[in-house]
Amino acid sequence: MNKELIINAAPQGVEIALLEDKKLVELHNEKADASFAVGDLYLGKVKKLIPGLNAAFVDVGFEKDAFLHYTDLSPYAKSLLKFTQQAIGDNTPGGFDFGNFLVEPEIIKTGKINEVLSGKPNILVQILKEPIAAKGPRLSCEISLPGRFVVITPFNDIVAVSRKIHSSEERKRLQKIIESIKPKNFGVIVRTAAEGKNTAELHEDLSALVDTWKQIQGNLKGAVAPAKILSEQAKTTSMLRDLLNEDFNRIVVNDKNIFNDAKNYIQKIAPDKADIVTFFHNGSPIFDQYGITKQVKAAFGKTVNLPSGAYLIIEHTEALHVIDVNSGYKSVSNNQEQNALETNMEAAEEIARQLRLRDLGGIIVVDFIDMKLPENKKKLMEAMEEYMKPDRAKHAVLPISKFGLMQITRQRMKPEVTINTQEICPSCNGTGKISSTLVLEDEIEKNLNYLITHKHSNLTLMVHPIMHAYLTKGWLWSRCWKWRRKFKQKINVVANTNYHLTEFHFFDQHDEEIKL
């Protein structure tokens, strides 16, 4: 698969588009003033304990208090509380040695929130979900710092290897390496990307994460809640960290700083791929150049058309997302079952793309076209799971129910991407009515008269192509010639496809627009 990352930097933030075989599959928007992003670390102040929910509300500086449930506390919550207090009041030059930190006993899984957070202390928390709709952020105390090959989790000493690494010899090799280089009081999860990597590469990644933890420790010193302690990496580098593999063959950036950051980051993690980063300075918008703007306009909105003529209707409610599959005018054969299967297969691929593109989360209900044969339903289910495989968000696909509905759950970590692709009609300004072309002809003539009496000459009138055809039709008897004879002036009429039907502008002999 051919993967490209196109990065568009603008004053209001950075837009990142991921293309797979030239097709837009992910669109990320990182605002310049973004805060409370997934992975950010905050020093929070416990505001309210709710024993009935076994949860707490924590002030992290957002307008609404963030939510922390007991199940997100981490078994090492007492160690985290002790570490937070110790780091805030620490006066040791260079900070105390975390390797000598005494870890507290684990909390029990069935405990109560008020037993752990009594006294409403300050606590180090990580954003688990961004604020969505009317809800504040959701927090976790299971602190994890992800790198390219490993993830570190402070306070535990466990080494775990990704289940996606299937070779038992490779799993044992990685386990052995990590156990030999792992510092005390850190747990390490080995990511799938570590497969085949040597000790030096793993050690470098691990050391960088341990340094980040030292930075967190330093930032906590003297901190007053609520305060941001550490930001997740810029979206660009975090995407490169999680996505970069041998399929990637191009990263195009239109900002010099991001270009240098991306180049340096890739130089560090994959020196052989450093030349895939290119700087775009064509002058034209980068998203237009790579066809992304057009794909965004076609992919967002309530109706999504498929190449065969079938189409999807995507509706959103507070509780779930509903997708309806319609066959449109598609009719390949007279076999209704075969038609339904082919349309559903095509729709399944587009639905998997739409879930990633719009970042839809929670419950998604898909109403596929009814099929009678169980083997066809099974085929569709397997195809859907296959199309969903590249999706990095946790998801589950349920078999088609007896009502012909497929239910999908997808991890929701941030608000969905919504782009309004409809524009107010420039001709009617949303009223649904435009002035008559007969009246328009009079209006143009009136403006011509005004310009010529004010000593303008060699005028060019620019109009929509349909209006151009109307004004120039008939050569010597056209409206254009009528004006030339009337005003005894040369008047050029030029068509412009970018104009709407009733739009017109006048230009002088230097091709500069004359403002009326």
XYZ file of C-alpha atoms in Angstrom:
516
model
C 0.000 0.000 0.000
C 1.214 3.457 -0.947
C 0.960 5.852 2.055
C 1.440 9.614 1.938
C 1.201 12.221 4.679
C 0.306 15.737 3.481
C 0.756 18.474 6.101
C -0.821 21.900 5.638
C 0.350 24.559 8.111
C -1.825 27.655 8.500
C -1.899 30.457 11.147
C -4.915 28.849 12.896
C -3.273 25.405 13.158
C -2.001 22.386 11.264
C -4.079 20.044 9.087
C -2.715 16.566 8.455
C -4.109 14.296 5.737
C -3.206 10.617 5.441
C -3.603 9.191 1.937
C -3.605 5.469 1.173
C -3.210 4.793 -2.561
C -4.136 8.474 -3.206
C -7.377 8.040 -1.223
C -7.962 10.238 1.837
C -8.447 7.999 4.909
C -7.599 10.224 7.884
C -7.840 13.960 8.463
C -6.426 15.489 11.640
C -6.668 19.093 12.724
C -4.285 20.419 15.348
C -5.356 23.895 16.436
C -2.659 26.376 17.389
C -4.208 26.847 20.857
C -5.088 23.151 21.398
C -5.218 21.931 24.988
C -6.623 18.871 26.763
C -5.441 16.547 23.975
C -5.260 12.781 24.575
C -1.951 11.935 26.280
C -1.412 15.355 27.924
C -0.368 15.239 31.599
C -1.907 17.604 34.165
C -1.563 18.237 37.851
C -5.207 18.122 38.920
C -6.996 18.993 42.134
C -9.687 16.530 43.292
C -12.849 18.663 43.703
C -15.668 16.212 44.420
C -15.935 12.531 45.303
C -19.085 10.706 44.102
C -19.276 7.365 45.992
C -22.471 6.382 44.099
C -20.537 6.462 40.790
C -17.284 5.374 42.476
C -15.672 8.307 40.680
C -14.202 11.746 41.293
C -14.399 15.106 39.530
C -10.983 16.707 39.121
C -10.132 20.330 38.257
C -7.516 20.371 35.464
C -8.239 23.933 34.313
C -11.054 23.106 31.848
C -14.389 24.973 32.185
C -15.975 21.699 33.380
C -14.345 19.399 35.911
C -12.795 16.275 34.405
C -14.097 12.786 35.243
C -11.935 10.121 36.907
C -13.470 6.676 37.531
C -12.095 4.162 40.040
C -11.344 1.690 37.217
C -9.027 4.333 35.648
C -7.123 4.901 38.888
C -4.337 2.361 38.196
C -3.304 -0.266 40.761
C -0.420 2.069 41.653
C -2.627 5.061 42.537
C -1.135 5.334 46.066
C 2.394 5.361 44.595
C 1.314 8.069 42.130
C -0.155 10.235 44.931
C 3.025 9.818 46.992
C 5.220 10.601 43.938
C 3.137 13.722 43.088
C 3.492 15.164 46.618
C 7.197 14.258 46.785
C 7.950 15.821 43.353
C 6.026 19.058 44.148
C 7.967 19.632 47.374
C 11.320 18.292 46.135
C 14.350 20.562 46.679
C 17.058 18.066 45.703
C 19.397 19.495 42.999
C 18.528 17.664 39.762
C 15.545 15.961 41.457
C 15.366 12.816 43.612
C 16.394 9.459 42.128
C 13.234 7.722 40.879
C 15.067 4.363 40.946
C 15.131 4.570 44.777
C 11.438 5.558 45.061
C 9.557 3.164 47.376
C 6.461 1.866 45.592
C 3.306 1.621 47.726
C 1.120 -1.530 47.789
C -1.393 -1.881 44.954
C -5.018 -0.841 45.512
C -7.720 -3.527 45.200
C -9.855 -3.709 42.047
C -13.135 -3.604 43.987
C -12.191 -0.702 46.288
C -13.930 2.650 46.844
C -12.818 6.004 45.424
C -13.080 7.824 48.776
C -10.629 5.333 50.332
C -7.929 6.267 47.807
C -8.598 9.991 47.240
C -9.713 11.000 50.745
C -8.640 14.538 51.650
C -9.082 15.605 47.988
C -5.352 15.685 47.153
C -3.493 16.995 44.107
C -2.752 14.175 41.667
C -0.901 13.690 38.370
C -3.412 12.624 35.694
C -3.335 11.863 31.955
C -6.075 12.855 29.479
C -7.828 9.664 28.334
C -10.564 11.344 26.250
C -10.792 14.915 25.025
C -13.820 17.046 26.020
C -16.756 15.899 23.851
C -20.056 17.841 23.537
C -21.122 18.888 27.048
C -18.686 16.549 28.834
C -15.354 17.526 30.352
C -12.181 15.479 29.694
C -11.950 11.897 30.972
C -8.843 11.142 33.005
C -6.646 8.194 33.864
C -4.005 7.681 36.526
C -2.441 4.828 34.551
C 0.340 7.032 33.231
C 1.921 5.730 30.020
C 4.548 7.386 27.826
C 4.660 5.985 24.289
C 7.794 5.779 22.163
C 8.364 4.292 18.736
C 9.235 0.779 19.928
C 8.226 0.714 23.614
C 5.751 2.284 26.044
C 6.818 2.913 29.633
C 4.488 2.756 32.645
C 5.991 4.077 35.897
C 5.676 2.270 39.277
C 5.401 -1.309 37.973
C 8.200 -3.669 36.994
C 6.397 -5.762 34.380
C 7.655 -6.364 30.822
C 4.920 -7.172 28.291
C 5.300 -7.857 24.559
C 2.655 -7.014 21.926
C 0.485 -9.992 20.986
C 0.728 -8.952 17.340
C 4.312 -10.278 17.355
C 3.482 -13.909 16.594
C 6.937 -15.532 16.714
C 7.560 -16.973 20.208
C 11.373 -16.782 19.670
C 11.113 -13.061 18.805
C 8.904 -12.396 21.824
C 11.416 -14.140 24.119
C 14.325 -12.225 22.537
C 12.621 -8.856 23.049
C 11.595 -9.766 26.624
C 15.208 -10.693 27.443
C 16.640 -7.464 25.941
C 14.147 -5.196 27.743
C 14.640 -6.960 31.100
C 18.399 -6.394 30.807
C 18.147 -2.633 30.012
C 14.993 -1.619 31.934
C 15.520 0.883 34.796
C 14.016 0.142 38.240
C 10.392 1.217 38.944
C 9.400 1.234 35.261
C 7.160 -1.224 33.458
C 7.713 -1.611 29.715
C 5.288 -2.641 26.962
C 7.047 -3.657 23.747
C 5.200 -2.410 20.644
C 4.727 -4.334 17.389
C 7.167 -1.941 15.637
C 10.003 -3.360 17.832
C 9.996 -6.650 15.909
C 13.506 -7.328 14.554
C 15.075 -4.279 16.255
C 18.440 -4.533 18.015
C 19.370 -3.687 21.624
C 20.850 -0.270 20.745
C 17.637 0.930 19.016
C 15.428 -0.288 21.881
C 17.774 1.218 24.492
C 17.767 4.615 22.737
C 13.952 4.657 22.644
C 13.691 3.597 26.287
C 16.280 6.178 27.431
C 14.361 8.987 25.659
C 11.169 8.007 27.524
C 12.970 7.819 30.885
C 14.324 11.341 30.207
C 10.721 12.468 29.525
C 9.689 11.066 32.930
C 12.556 13.040 34.546
C 11.225 16.134 32.766
C 7.751 15.461 34.231
C 9.339 15.114 37.665
C 11.124 18.464 37.169
C 7.935 20.192 35.910
C 6.027 19.048 39.012
C 8.504 20.847 41.293
C 6.629 23.725 42.962
C 3.632 23.293 40.613
C 0.209 24.571 41.743
C -2.910 22.664 40.609
C -4.443 22.913 38.054
C -1.400 22.982 35.753
C -0.273 21.354 32.509
C 2.813 19.281 33.232
C 3.596 17.807 29.813
C 2.070 18.015 26.327
C 1.768 15.019 24.047
C 4.137 15.419 21.089
C 2.961 17.585 18.206
C 0.350 15.707 16.163
C 2.770 15.467 13.239
C 5.493 13.640 15.157
C 3.006 11.506 17.140
C 1.457 10.358 13.836
C 4.882 9.596 12.415
C 5.718 7.685 15.604
C 2.574 5.533 15.366
C 2.179 5.222 11.596
C 5.622 5.246 10.012
C 6.429 1.911 8.403
C 7.904 0.567 5.173
C 4.667 1.434 3.286
C 5.308 5.168 3.735
C 6.826 6.698 0.661
C 6.146 10.428 0.930
C 5.641 13.158 3.507
C 4.941 16.603 2.034
C 5.012 19.726 4.219
C 4.401 23.393 3.354
C 6.005 24.848 6.508
C 9.781 25.106 6.949
C 9.740 24.520 10.740
C 7.519 21.418 10.564
C 9.594 20.188 7.606
C 12.796 20.466 9.682
C 11.147 18.813 12.733
C 9.795 15.922 10.643
C 13.110 15.504 8.812
C 15.090 15.458 12.083
C 12.621 13.057 13.708
C 12.788 10.611 10.781
C 16.582 11.022 10.605
C 16.649 9.865 14.217
C 14.181 6.958 14.033
C 14.681 5.739 10.442
C 17.727 7.350 8.758
C 17.161 5.401 5.506
C 13.764 7.120 5.099
C 14.893 10.727 5.684
C 14.614 11.589 1.976
C 10.848 10.858 1.876
C 10.192 14.260 3.517
C 9.780 17.004 0.926
C 9.123 20.720 1.273
C 6.229 22.101 -0.789
C 6.653 25.704 -1.967
C 4.653 25.776 -5.189
C 2.618 28.816 -4.169
C -0.713 27.035 -4.691
C -2.602 25.523 -1.690
C -1.027 22.148 -0.829
C -4.406 20.412 -0.241
C -5.627 21.545 -3.676
C -2.440 20.283 -5.340
C -2.879 16.753 -3.947
C -6.642 16.602 -4.542
C -7.473 16.571 -0.821
C -9.850 19.559 -0.878
C -11.937 17.852 -3.567
C -12.014 14.575 -1.594
C -13.048 16.421 1.591
C -15.925 18.112 -0.261
C -17.038 14.733 -1.654
C -16.602 12.680 1.529
C -18.179 14.905 4.182
C -21.844 15.751 4.395
C -24.989 13.721 4.936
C -24.855 11.853 1.595
C -21.761 9.996 0.363
C -21.885 8.738 -3.241
C -20.149 5.508 -4.268
C -18.642 4.913 -7.747
C -21.308 2.356 -8.731
C -24.212 4.743 -8.177
C -25.046 3.416 -4.701
C -24.859 5.920 -1.833
C -24.673 6.174 1.963
C -26.751 8.384 4.241
C -24.906 9.220 7.483
C -26.940 10.602 10.386
C -25.701 11.568 13.872
C -27.482 11.587 17.222
C -26.163 12.198 20.738
C -26.218 8.449 21.460
C -25.118 6.841 18.180
C -24.367 7.161 14.473
C -26.650 5.600 11.863
C -25.543 4.712 8.330
C -28.076 3.672 5.694
C -26.914 1.900 2.516
C -28.955 2.598 -0.640
C -28.450 0.874 -4.004
C -29.353 3.972 -6.091
C -29.521 3.079 -9.791
C -26.999 0.215 -9.466
C -28.210 -2.914 -11.261
C -25.440 -5.197 -12.472
C -27.533 -8.308 -13.020
C -31.061 -9.549 -12.589
C -30.003 -11.471 -9.494
C -31.264 -9.393 -6.556
C -29.159 -11.258 -3.938
C -25.959 -10.778 -5.987
C -26.718 -7.079 -6.483
C -27.289 -6.650 -2.736
C -24.015 -8.420 -1.872
C -21.949 -6.369 -4.340
C -23.452 -3.065 -3.194
C -22.962 -4.012 0.488
C -19.312 -4.993 -0.142
C -18.636 -1.664 -1.831
C -20.445 0.186 0.974
C -18.489 -1.705 3.682
C -15.159 -0.452 2.298
C -16.407 3.140 2.181
C -17.935 2.870 5.698
C -14.601 1.684 7.156
C -12.943 4.705 5.486
C -15.637 7.102 6.716
C -15.229 5.924 10.334
C -11.519 6.777 10.202
C -11.971 9.954 8.201
C -14.687 11.473 10.398
C -13.304 9.804 13.553
C -16.777 8.519 14.435
C -16.869 6.866 17.857
C -19.287 5.113 20.191
C -22.009 2.952 18.624
C -22.434 2.883 14.845
C -25.478 1.093 13.394
C -25.334 0.202 9.688
C -28.494 -0.684 7.774
C -27.179 -2.762 4.873
C -29.378 -3.871 1.955
C -31.242 -7.039 2.999
C -29.666 -10.356 2.005
C -31.296 -13.742 2.408
C -28.326 -16.148 2.316
C -26.389 -16.681 5.588
C -23.107 -17.230 3.655
C -23.463 -13.750 2.083
C -24.003 -12.190 5.527
C -20.883 -14.011 6.754
C -18.890 -12.747 3.716
C -19.956 -9.168 4.476
C -19.039 -9.507 8.161
C -15.548 -10.871 7.290
C -15.021 -8.129 4.663
C -15.988 -5.425 7.204
C -13.477 -6.785 9.737
C -10.786 -6.842 7.030
C -11.518 -3.236 5.954
C -11.417 -2.119 9.614
C -7.987 -3.703 10.270
C -5.896 -0.595 9.420
C -7.969 1.444 11.924
C -5.809 2.303 14.956
C -8.825 2.997 17.213
C -10.082 0.002 19.213
C -13.192 -1.378 17.562
C -15.543 -4.357 17.490
C -17.842 -5.548 14.687
C -20.928 -7.624 15.501
C -22.554 -10.062 13.032
C -25.608 -8.862 11.079
C -28.740 -9.135 13.235
C -32.016 -10.696 12.079
C -33.207 -7.164 11.265
C -30.336 -6.810 8.764
C -28.395 -4.351 10.958
C -24.677 -4.434 11.721
C -23.474 -2.876 14.965
C -19.954 -1.500 15.276
C -18.374 0.018 18.369
C -15.353 2.261 17.938
C -13.225 3.929 20.581
C -14.155 7.584 20.981
C -11.255 9.699 22.223
C -11.960 13.092 20.706
C -14.845 14.923 19.019
C -15.711 13.707 15.530
C -14.470 15.657 12.512
C -17.333 17.618 10.978
C -16.868 19.769 7.892
C -19.772 21.651 6.395
C -19.430 21.066 2.658
C -22.522 23.050 1.685
C -22.139 26.699 0.752
C -24.743 29.462 0.508
C -25.608 29.965 -3.151
C -23.739 33.138 -4.206
C -26.365 33.912 -6.862
C -29.383 33.982 -4.553
C -27.685 34.322 -1.111
C -29.773 31.426 0.191
C -33.163 32.849 -0.838
C -33.677 30.388 -3.695
C -34.478 33.183 -6.178
C -32.298 35.200 -8.585
C -33.039 38.325 -10.597
C -34.112 37.918 -14.241
C -31.367 37.978 -16.904
C -33.404 40.721 -18.669
C -33.025 42.921 -15.595
C -29.355 41.923 -15.384
C -28.798 43.119 -18.969
C -30.246 46.521 -18.023
C -28.073 46.668 -14.912
C -24.890 45.985 -16.936
C -25.896 48.677 -19.470
C -26.548 51.191 -16.668
C -23.088 50.510 -15.185
C -21.473 50.802 -18.640
C -23.119 54.178 -19.147
C -21.814 55.370 -15.767
C -18.213 54.232 -16.482
C -18.080 55.746 -19.994
C -19.453 59.107 -18.799
C -16.621 59.036 -16.221
C -14.067 58.785 -19.053
C -13.267 55.031 -18.825
C -12.283 53.424 -22.156
C -11.208 50.022 -23.555
C -13.437 48.267 -21.054
C -13.593 44.485 -20.509
C -16.769 42.951 -19.114
C -16.252 39.560 -17.407
C -19.312 37.322 -16.948
C -20.420 33.699 -16.477
C -20.110 31.565 -19.703
C -23.920 31.264 -20.062
C -24.289 35.037 -19.733
C -21.408 35.461 -22.206
C -23.252 33.295 -24.778
C -26.420 35.375 -24.266
C -24.626 38.742 -24.695
C -22.556 37.754 -27.762
C -25.155 35.689 -29.634
C -25.960 36.979 -33.144
C -22.640 38.727 -33.906
C -23.698 42.163 -35.461
C -27.093 42.007 -33.732
C -25.791 40.894 -30.337
C -26.216 42.926 -27.109
C -22.450 43.440 -27.112
C -22.521 45.140 -30.581
C -25.581 47.159 -29.578
C -23.563 48.655 -26.686
C -20.551 49.319 -28.922
C -22.707 51.267 -31.349
C -24.546 53.100 -28.584
C -21.467 54.185 -26.592
C -19.051 54.364 -29.578
C -16.542 52.438 -27.497
C -14.730 49.096 -27.830
C -16.224 46.724 -25.219
C -14.804 43.208 -24.773
C -16.993 40.503 -23.215
C -15.020 37.645 -21.620
C -16.296 34.400 -20.017
C -15.063 33.245 -16.589
C -16.094 29.772 -15.369
C -15.432 30.722 -11.722
C -18.228 33.330 -11.746
C -21.749 32.471 -10.639
C -24.618 33.017 -13.098
C -25.460 36.637 -12.289
C -21.958 37.851 -11.388
C -20.174 40.435 -13.545
C -17.141 42.712 -13.170
C -15.546 45.467 -15.260
C -11.788 45.694 -15.952
C -9.753 48.559 -17.473
C -7.098 48.340 -20.215
C -4.490 47.297 -17.592
C -6.662 44.339 -16.499
C -7.357 45.965 -13.147
C -10.868 45.626 -11.773
C -12.949 48.803 -11.633
C -14.814 48.933 -8.339
C -18.361 50.195 -8.776
